[in-house]
Coordinates of C-alpha atoms and ligand atoms in Angstrom, one line a residue:
X173 CA 9.6 39.7 -67.9
X174 CA 6.1 38.9 -68.9
X175 CA 4.7 35.7 -67.4
X176 CA 5.0 32.8 -69.9
X177 CA 1.8 30.8 -70.2
X178 CA 1.2 27.2 -71.0
X179 CA -1.3 25.7 -73.5
X180 CA -3.0 22.3 -73.4
X181 CA -5.4 21.1 -76.1
X182 CA -8.5 19.5 -74.6
X183 CA -9.4 16.3 -76.5
X184 CA -10.9 12.9 -75.9
X185 CA -10.8 9.7 -77.9
X186 CA -14.3 10.1 -79.2
X187 CA -16.3 11.8 -82.0
X188 CA -17.2 15.2 -80.6
X189 CA -16.7 14.8 -76.9
X190 CA -17.1 18.4 -75.8
X191 CA -19.4 19.9 -78.5
X192 CA -22.6 17.9 -78.6
X193 CA -24.3 17.6 -81.9
X194 CA -21.4 19.0 -83.9
X195 CA -20.8 15.6 -85.5
X196 CA -23.4 16.8 -88.0
X197 CA -21.2 19.8 -89.1
X198 CA -19.9 19.2 -92.6
X199 CA -16.3 20.2 -91.7
X200 CA -16.2 18.1 -88.6
X201 CA -13.4 15.4 -88.8
X202 CA -14.1 13.7 -85.4
X203 CA -15.5 10.6 -87.0
X204 CA -11.9 9.7 -87.9
X205 CA -10.8 9.6 -84.3
X206 CA -10.4 5.8 -84.5
X207 CA -7.6 6.2 -87.0
X208 CA -4.0 7.2 -86.0
X209 CA -3.8 9.7 -88.9
X210 CA -6.4 11.9 -87.1
X211 CA -4.3 12.1 -84.0
X212 CA -1.1 12.5 -86.0
X213 CA -2.6 15.4 -87.8
X214 CA -3.7 17.0 -84.5
X215 CA -0.3 16.5 -82.9
X216 CA 1.4 18.1 -85.9
X217 CA -0.9 21.1 -85.5
X218 CA -0.2 21.4 -81.8
X219 CA 3.5 21.1 -82.2
X220 CA 3.4 23.8 -84.8
X221 CA 1.6 25.9 -82.1
X222 CA 4.3 25.0 -79.5
X223 CA 1.6 23.6 -77.2
X224 CA 2.6 22.1 -73.9
X225 CA 0.3 19.1 -74.1
X226 CA -2.4 17.2 -75.9
X227 CA -4.7 16.6 -73.0
X228 CA -6.8 13.4 -73.3
X229 CA -9.9 13.3 -71.1
X230 CA -11.5 9.9 -70.6
X231 CA -14.5 8.2 -69.0
X232 CA -15.2 4.5 -68.7
X233 CA -18.9 4.6 -68.8
X234 CA -22.0 5.7 -70.7
X235 CA -24.0 8.9 -69.9
X236 CA -27.3 7.2 -68.8
X237 CA -28.5 9.6 -66.0
X238 CA -30.7 11.6 -68.4
X239 CA -34.1 9.9 -68.6
X240 CA -32.4 6.9 -66.9
X241 CA -31.3 5.7 -70.3
X242 CA -28.3 5.7 -72.6
X243 CA -30.5 6.5 -75.7
X244 CA -29.7 10.2 -76.0
X245 CA -26.0 9.6 -75.4
X246 CA -25.8 6.9 -78.0
X247 CA -27.9 8.7 -80.6
X248 CA -25.8 11.9 -80.2
X249 CA -22.4 10.3 -79.7
X250 CA -22.0 11.8 -76.3
X251 CA -18.4 10.7 -75.5
X252 CA -19.2 7.4 -77.1
X253 CA -17.6 5.6 -78.9
X254 CA -15.0 6.0 -76.1
X255 CA -11.6 4.5 -77.2
X256 CA -8.8 4.0 -74.8
X257 CA -6.6 7.1 -74.7
X258 CA -3.3 5.4 -73.6
X259 CA -2.9 3.3 -76.8
X260 CA -2.2 6.2 -79.2
X261 CA 0.4 7.9 -77.1
X262 CA 3.5 5.9 -78.2
X263 CA 2.7 6.5 -81.9
X264 CA 2.3 10.2 -81.3
X265 CA 5.5 10.4 -79.3
X266 CA 7.3 8.9 -82.2
X267 CA 5.9 11.5 -84.6
X268 CA 6.6 14.5 -82.3
X269 CA 9.6 15.7 -80.4
X270 CA 8.3 18.2 -77.8
X271 CA 4.6 17.8 -77.3
X272 CA 3.5 16.4 -74.0
X273 CA 0.7 14.0 -73.4
X274 CA -1.6 14.4 -70.4
X275 CA -3.6 11.2 -70.2
X276 CA -6.6 10.6 -68.0
X277 CA -7.0 7.4 -66.0
X278 CA -9.4 7.1 -63.1
X279 CA -7.8 6.1 -59.8
X280 CA -11.1 4.7 -58.7
X281 CA -11.0 1.9 -61.3
X282 CA -7.3 1.2 -61.9
X283 CA -5.0 -0.9 -59.9
X284 CA -2.1 1.3 -58.5
X285 CA 0.4 -1.4 -59.3
X286 CA -0.6 -1.7 -63.0
X287 CA -1.1 2.1 -63.4
X288 CA 2.4 2.7 -62.1
X289 CA 3.8 0.3 -64.7
X290 CA 1.7 1.9 -67.5
X291 CA 2.9 5.4 -66.8
X292 CA 6.5 4.5 -66.2
X293 CA 6.4 2.7 -69.6
X294 CA 4.8 5.8 -71.2
X295 CA 7.3 8.1 -69.6
X296 CA 10.2 5.9 -71.1
X297 CA 8.7 5.8 -74.6
X298 CA 7.9 9.5 -74.6
X299 CA 11.3 10.5 -73.2
X300 CA 9.7 12.2 -70.2
X301 CA 6.7 13.9 -71.9
X302 CA 3.9 12.2 -70.0
X303 CA 1.4 13.5 -67.5
X304 CA -1.3 11.6 -65.6
X305 CA -4.6 13.4 -65.2
X306 CA -5.8 11.9 -61.9
X307 CA -9.5 11.7 -61.8
X308 CA -11.8 9.8 -59.5
X309 CA -14.8 9.3 -61.8
X310 CA -18.3 10.6 -61.6
X311 CA -20.5 8.2 -63.6
X312 CA -22.5 5.5 -61.9
X313 CA -22.3 3.5 -65.1
X314 CA -18.5 3.3 -64.8
X315 CA -18.7 1.9 -61.3
X316 CA -21.3 -0.7 -62.1
X317 CA -19.5 -2.0 -65.1
X318 CA -16.2 -2.1 -63.3
X319 CA -17.3 -4.4 -60.6
X320 CA -18.5 -2.0 -57.9
X321 CA -22.1 -2.0 -56.5
X322 CA -22.3 1.7 -57.3
X323 CA -20.4 5.0 -57.3
X324 CA -18.2 5.5 -54.3
X325 CA -19.3 8.7 -52.4
X326 CA -17.6 12.0 -53.5
X327 CA -15.3 12.5 -50.5
X328 CA -14.4 8.8 -50.1
X329 CA -13.4 8.7 -53.8
X330 CA -10.7 11.3 -52.9
X331 CA -9.7 9.4 -49.7
X332 CA -9.2 6.3 -51.7
X333 CA -7.2 8.2 -54.4
X334 CA -5.0 9.6 -51.6
X335 CA -3.9 6.1 -50.7
X336 CA -3.7 5.2 -54.4
X337 CA -1.1 8.0 -54.8
X338 CA 0.8 6.8 -51.7
X339 CA 1.2 3.4 -53.4
X340 CA 2.3 4.8 -56.8
X341 CA 4.8 7.3 -55.2
X342 CA 6.4 4.3 -53.4
X343 CA 6.6 2.4 -56.7
X344 CA 7.9 5.4 -58.8
X345 CA 10.1 7.2 -56.3
X346 CA 11.3 4.6 -53.8
X347 CA 11.3 1.1 -55.3
X348 CA 14.3 1.5 -57.6
X349 CA 17.4 3.5 -57.0
X350 CA 18.5 5.4 -60.1
X351 CA 21.6 3.4 -60.6
X352 CA 20.1 0.0 -60.1
X353 CA 20.8 -1.2 -63.6
X354 CA 24.5 -1.9 -63.7
X355 CA 24.8 -4.2 -66.7
X356 CA 28.0 -5.6 -65.2
X357 CA 29.2 -8.2 -67.7
X358 CA 32.2 -9.1 -65.5
X359 CA 30.1 -9.9 -62.4
X360 CA 27.4 -11.3 -64.6
X361 CA 24.4 -9.3 -63.4
X362 CA 22.2 -6.8 -65.2
X363 CA 20.5 -5.3 -62.1
X364 CA 22.0 -4.7 -58.7
X365 CA 19.3 -6.4 -56.6
X366 CA 20.3 -4.5 -53.5
X367 CA 19.1 -1.3 -55.2
X368 CA 15.5 -2.5 -55.9
X369 CA 13.2 -2.5 -52.9
X370 CA 9.8 -4.0 -52.2
X371 CA 7.4 -1.3 -51.1
X372 CA 5.4 -3.4 -48.5
X373 CA 2.4 -1.2 -48.7
X374 CA -0.4 -2.2 -46.4
X375 CA -3.4 0.2 -46.2
X376 CA -7.1 0.6 -45.9
X377 CA -7.7 0.1 -49.6
X378 CA -4.6 -1.5 -51.1
X379 CA -2.0 -4.0 -50.2
X380 CA 1.0 -4.0 -52.5
X381 CA 4.0 -5.9 -51.1
X382 CA 6.3 -6.1 -54.1
X383 CA 8.7 -4.1 -56.2
X384 CA 7.9 -1.8 -59.1
X385 CA 8.3 -3.6 -62.4
X386 CA 9.8 -0.8 -64.4
X387 CA 13.2 0.9 -63.9
X388 CA 13.1 4.7 -63.2
X389 CA 11.9 6.7 -66.2
X390 CA 13.1 10.2 -67.1
X391 CA 10.5 11.9 -64.8
X392 CA 10.0 9.0 -62.4
X393 CA 6.6 10.3 -61.3
X394 CA 4.6 11.5 -64.4
X395 CA 3.6 15.2 -64.2
X396 CA 0.4 15.1 -62.1
X397 CA -2.7 16.9 -63.5
X398 CA -6.0 17.1 -61.6
X399 CA -9.3 18.9 -61.8
X400 CA -10.8 19.0 -58.3
X401 CA -12.9 22.0 -57.6
X402 CA -14.8 21.1 -54.4
X403 CA -13.1 21.8 -51.1
X404 CA -12.0 18.1 -50.8
X405 CA -10.9 18.2 -54.5
X406 CA -8.8 21.4 -53.9
X407 CA -7.1 19.8 -50.8
X408 CA -6.3 16.8 -53.0
X409 CA -4.9 19.1 -55.7
X410 CA -2.8 21.1 -53.2
X411 CA -1.3 17.9 -51.9
X412 CA -0.6 16.1 -55.2
X413 CA -1.2 18.1 -58.4
X414 CA 1.3 20.0 -60.4
X415 CA -1.3 21.4 -62.7
X416 CA -5.0 21.9 -62.1
X417 CA -7.8 22.3 -64.7
X418 CA -10.7 24.5 -63.8
X419 CA -13.7 25.9 -65.6
X420 CA -14.3 29.7 -65.9
X421 CA -17.3 31.6 -66.9
X422 CA -17.3 34.6 -69.3
X423 CA -18.8 37.1 -66.9
X424 CA -17.4 40.1 -65.2
X425 CA -17.3 38.0 -62.0
X426 CA -15.1 35.4 -63.6
X427 CA -11.8 37.2 -63.1
X428 CA -12.3 37.8 -59.3
X429 CA -13.7 34.3 -59.0
X430 CA -10.6 32.9 -60.7
X431 CA -8.4 35.1 -58.5
X432 CA -10.0 33.8 -55.4
X433 CA -9.7 30.2 -56.7
X434 CA -6.0 30.6 -57.3
X435 CA -5.4 32.4 -54.0
X436 CA -7.3 29.7 -52.2
X437 CA -5.1 27.0 -53.9
X438 CA -1.9 28.9 -53.0
X439 CA -3.0 28.9 -49.3
X440 CA -3.7 25.2 -49.4
X441 CA -0.3 24.6 -51.1
X442 CA 1.3 26.4 -48.2
X443 CA -0.5 24.2 -45.7
X444 CA 1.0 21.3 -47.6
X445 CA 4.5 22.7 -47.3
X446 CA 4.6 23.6 -51.0
X447 CA 5.8 26.8 -52.6
X448 CA 3.1 29.0 -54.2
X449 CA 4.3 28.3 -57.7
X450 CA 4.2 24.6 -57.3
X451 CA 0.8 24.2 -59.0
X452 CA -0.1 25.6 -62.4
X453 CA -3.7 26.7 -62.8
X454 CA -5.3 26.1 -66.2
X455 CA -8.8 27.4 -66.8
X456 CA -10.6 25.8 -69.8
X457 CA -12.2 27.8 -72.6
X458 CA -13.4 27.4 -76.1
X459 CA -12.1 29.8 -78.7
X460 CA -14.5 31.0 -81.3
X461 CA -12.5 33.1 -83.7
X462 CA -13.5 35.6 -86.4
X463 CA -11.7 38.2 -88.4
X464 CA -14.2 40.7 -87.0
X465 CA -16.2 40.5 -83.8
X466 CA -19.4 40.3 -85.8
X467 CA -18.0 37.4 -87.8
X468 CA -17.0 35.6 -84.6
X469 CA -20.5 35.9 -83.1
X470 CA -22.0 34.7 -86.3
X471 CA -19.8 31.7 -86.1
X472 CA -20.8 31.1 -82.5
X473 CA -24.5 31.3 -83.5
X474 CA -23.8 28.8 -86.3
X475 CA -22.1 26.4 -83.8
X476 CA -25.0 26.7 -81.3
X477 CA -27.4 25.8 -84.1
X478 CA -25.8 22.4 -84.2
X479 CA -26.0 21.7 -80.4
X480 CA -28.4 18.9 -79.8
X481 CA -30.6 19.5 -76.7
X482 CA -31.1 15.9 -75.7
X483 CA -27.4 15.0 -76.2
X484 CA -26.3 18.0 -74.3
X485 CA -28.8 17.3 -71.5
X486 CA -27.3 13.7 -71.3
X487 CA -23.8 15.2 -70.9
X488 CA -24.9 17.7 -68.3
X489 CA -27.0 15.2 -66.4
X490 CA -23.9 12.8 -66.3
X491 CA -21.6 15.6 -65.1
X492 CA -24.0 16.9 -62.5
X493 CA -25.3 13.5 -61.4
X494 CA -28.8 14.6 -61.7
X495 CA -31.5 13.8 -64.3
X496 CA -32.4 17.1 -66.0
X497 CA -35.3 15.5 -67.8
X498 CA -37.2 15.7 -64.5
X499 CA -37.1 19.5 -64.6
X500 CA -39.1 22.1 -66.5
X501 CA -36.8 23.6 -69.1
X502 CA -37.9 27.1 -68.0
X503 CA -37.2 26.7 -64.3
X504 CA -34.0 27.9 -62.7
X505 CA -31.2 25.4 -61.8
X506 CA -31.1 25.7 -58.1
X507 CA -30.1 23.7 -55.0
X508 CA -30.2 20.3 -56.5
X509 CA -28.3 17.5 -54.9
X510 CA -25.2 16.3 -56.7
X511 CA -22.9 13.3 -56.1
X512 CA -21.0 13.7 -59.3
X513 CA -19.0 16.8 -60.3
X514 CA -20.0 19.3 -57.7
X515 CA -18.3 22.2 -59.4
X516 CA -20.2 21.6 -62.7
X517 CA -23.4 21.8 -60.9
X518 CA -22.4 24.9 -58.9
X519 CA -21.4 26.8 -62.0
X520 CA -25.1 26.8 -63.0
X521 CA -26.6 27.5 -59.6
X522 CA -25.7 31.2 -59.2
X523 CA -27.4 33.0 -56.4
X524 CA -27.3 36.3 -58.3
X525 CA -30.7 37.0 -59.9
X526 CA -29.2 38.5 -63.1
X527 CA -26.9 35.5 -63.6
X528 CA -29.4 32.7 -63.0
X529 CA -29.5 29.9 -65.5
X530 CA -32.7 28.2 -66.7
X531 CA -32.5 24.5 -67.3
X532 CA -32.7 25.1 -71.0
X533 CA -29.9 27.7 -71.1
X534 CA -27.7 25.5 -68.9
X535 CA -28.2 22.5 -71.1
X536 CA -27.5 24.4 -74.4
X537 CA -24.5 26.2 -72.9
X538 CA -23.1 22.9 -71.8
X539 CA -23.3 21.7 -75.4
X540 CA -20.4 23.8 -76.5
X541 CA -17.4 23.3 -74.3
X542 CA -18.9 20.9 -71.7
X543 CA -18.6 23.6 -69.0
X544 CA -15.6 25.4 -70.4
X545 CA -16.7 28.9 -71.4
X546 CA -16.6 30.1 -75.1
X547 CA -14.5 33.2 -75.7
X548 CA -15.8 34.8 -78.8
X549 CA -14.0 37.5 -80.8
X550 CA -11.1 38.4 -83.0
X551 CA -7.6 37.0 -82.2
X552 CA -6.8 40.3 -80.5
X553 CA -9.9 40.2 -78.4
X554 CA -9.4 36.6 -77.4
X555 CA -5.7 37.3 -76.5
X556 CA -6.9 40.3 -74.5
X557 CA -9.3 38.1 -72.5
X558 CA -6.6 35.5 -71.9
X559 CA -4.2 38.1 -70.8
X560 CA -6.7 39.5 -68.3
X561 CA -7.2 36.0 -66.9
X562 CA -3.5 35.6 -66.5
X563 CA -2.6 39.0 -65.1
X564 CA -5.7 39.7 -63.0
X565 CA -7.0 36.1 -62.4
X566 CA -3.7 34.4 -61.7
X567 CA -4.0 31.8 -64.5
X568 CA -0.8 30.1 -65.6
X569 CA -2.1 29.0 -68.9
X570 CA -5.2 27.4 -70.5
X571 CA -6.9 24.3 -71.5
X572 CA -8.1 25.0 -75.1
X573 CA -11.4 23.3 -76.0
X574 CA -12.5 22.4 -79.5
X575 CA -15.7 22.7 -81.5
X576 CA -15.4 21.7 -85.2
X577 CA -12.4 19.4 -85.0
X578 CA -9.7 19.8 -86.2
X579 CA -10.5 23.1 -87.8
X580 CA -11.1 25.0 -84.5
X581 CA -7.8 24.2 -82.9
X582 CA -5.9 24.8 -86.2
X583 CA -7.5 28.3 -86.4
X584 CA -6.5 29.0 -82.8
X585 CA -2.9 27.9 -83.6
X586 CA -2.7 29.9 -86.8
X587 CA -4.5 33.1 -85.6
X588 CA -4.5 33.4 -81.8
X589 CA -1.1 31.8 -80.9
X590 CA 0.8 34.5 -83.0
X591 CA -1.0 37.2 -81.1
X592 CA 0.0 35.6 -77.8
X593 CA 3.6 35.4 -79.0
X594 CA 3.6 39.0 -80.2
X595 CA 2.7 39.9 -76.6
X596 CA 5.6 37.8 -75.3
X597 CA 3.1 35.7 -73.4
X598 CA 3.9 32.4 -75.1
X599 CA 7.0 30.7 -76.4
X600 CA 8.1 31.0 -80.0
X601 CA 9.9 27.7 -80.0
X602 CA 10.4 24.8 -77.8
X603 CA 13.5 24.1 -75.6
X604 CA 14.6 20.6 -75.1
X605 CA 13.5 18.9 -71.9
X606 CA 10.9 16.8 -70.2
X607 CA 7.3 18.0 -69.7
X608 CA 8.0 18.9 -66.1
X609 CA 11.0 21.0 -67.1
X610 CA 8.8 22.8 -69.6
X611 CA 6.4 23.6 -66.8
X612 CA 8.8 24.3 -64.0
X613 CA 12.2 25.0 -65.6
X614 CA 15.4 23.4 -66.7
X615 CA 16.7 20.7 -64.4
X616 CA 13.3 20.0 -62.8
X617 CA 12.9 16.5 -64.3
X618 CA 11.6 14.9 -61.2
X619 CA 9.0 15.9 -58.6
X620 CA 10.1 19.1 -56.8
X621 CA 11.6 18.7 -53.4
X622 CA 8.6 20.4 -51.7
X623 CA 6.2 17.8 -53.2
X624 CA 4.5 15.3 -50.8
X625 CA 5.5 12.4 -53.1
X626 CA 9.1 13.0 -52.3
X627 CA 8.4 12.5 -48.6
X628 CA 6.6 9.2 -48.9
X629 CA 9.1 6.6 -47.8
X630 CA 9.5 2.9 -47.6
X631 CA 11.7 0.8 -45.4
X632 CA 14.5 -0.1 -47.7
X633 CA 15.0 -3.8 -47.6
X634 CA 16.6 -6.4 -49.8
X635 CA 14.4 -7.7 -52.4
X636 CA 15.0 -11.2 -51.1
X637 CA 14.4 -10.3 -47.4
Ligands
FMN62 C1 -11.2 20.5 -67.6 C2 -11.7 19.3 -66.9 C3 -11.4 18.0 -67.4 C4 -11.9 16.9 -66.8 N1 -11.6 15.7 -67.3 C5 -12.1 14.6 -66.7 C6 -12.0 13.3 -67.3 O1 -11.4 13.2 -68.4 N2 -12.5 12.2 -66.7 C7 -13.2 12.3 -65.5 O2 -13.6 11.3 -65.0 N3 -13.3 13.5 -64.9 C8 -12.8 14.6 -65.5 N4 -13.0 15.8 -64.9 C9 -13.7 15.9 -63.6 C10 -12.7 16.0 -62.5 O3 -11.8 15.0 -62.4 C11 -13.4 16.2 -61.2 O4 -14.2 15.1 -60.9 C12 -14.2 17.4 -61.2 O5 -13.4 18.5 -61.6 C13 -14.9 17.7 -60.0 O6 -14.1 17.8 -58.9 P1 -14.9 18.1 -57.6 O7 -15.8 16.9 -57.3 O8 -13.7 18.2 -56.6 O9 -15.6 19.4 -57.7 C14 -12.6 17.0 -65.6 C15 -12.8 18.3 -65.0 C16 -12.4 19.4 -65.7 C17 -12.7 20.8 -65.1

């Protein structure tokens, strides 16, 4: 049987978060992101396209690395306004039946005790359709405004997140036994207190003595998404993630590069005692669809004409952790230090002479897709490329980026999804079940038995002990 792929729509609670300058496009609807009707319309489109999730990215800071100022980010609405992504989920869950919601919250700036409560609540109200995209943050401005002296170093962010996950696994997986709620009217007790356990976590970064505040939700632990690409990030993914987002380039080398990325992850999974299919790999891309190839390229040129150089430079500088205004636009992007997203930076520092990026090209490329590569062509050509990335690259599905919202995702749903279905690559209809069951099969509501989170234990003691 042909491998069944998964599709996630890449979004963020902002105006035009991954296509910089497209707020000026006459058909762009992103200004309405503050209203629920915008998100309801998007969810309806995605459910029509039998998407797995609406993926909501998030940052908690302003892009002020470029020119050491937030001017360009503000003027070009670079992921600002930045509304909270968690608030809309319950309304969207009410309006949909199957669509999952993968919501980003940074482990660096959240409290594990509160985050566990938030996601358990979301898992209850969505009937098990929630995923947490675990990020560790990359903007200095996030750190400063959230009470830290500055950004925590790259690898230490992951060390801290490792312990953060230990705490939340204890809360989600161990604190409550499934049958703790007894509602025993005769004995006069709602909860059997002997089945609710304090986690007594004491660690380097967190001390959490108490019990989880929420009873077990359909999935207990939300589906865990992540996007690490550095070596430390991949280790983290291999230990914790059930789905990983990655960027791809649109070159000939992209397929072998993706294949070696997936093979490397599978090896790391094995080191963590997990089966090779325990982690889904989702490269990101931006579809640019035309009824002919020429029309698609014309459309791409039109989109590029809206990209704002300064705004896009602000986004790239924030992602790369380096001020691109200090460089000559005609010089090559090479060997610059980065403490932010290492992979973003590395994707523009090719050592091959024919694949080198000038500063100007890298900035303008980043303006459409924010690092996810555009795939330009007819629905058949786009499906061909996706199929190659699945069959030869080892992808399990995709993170579909947007340009002119909501039109671009609607075009993908109406024109490319039928092509994927015709090739038996993608579902025609949904089956009932939780998000984890959609990804890993019927019956797989909770973390799989080979997942690290199932091995984290607590000493079970009485809540009153
Ligand atoms: C598709 C994709 C989406 C991401 N979304 C977010 C996000 O919403 N918020 C965030 O802080 N970081 C986000 N990141 C950044 C990652 O969490 C991570 O920092 C990055 O991939 C770099 O990992 P590395 O430092 O291990 O290379 C995203 C990365 C990718 C590839």
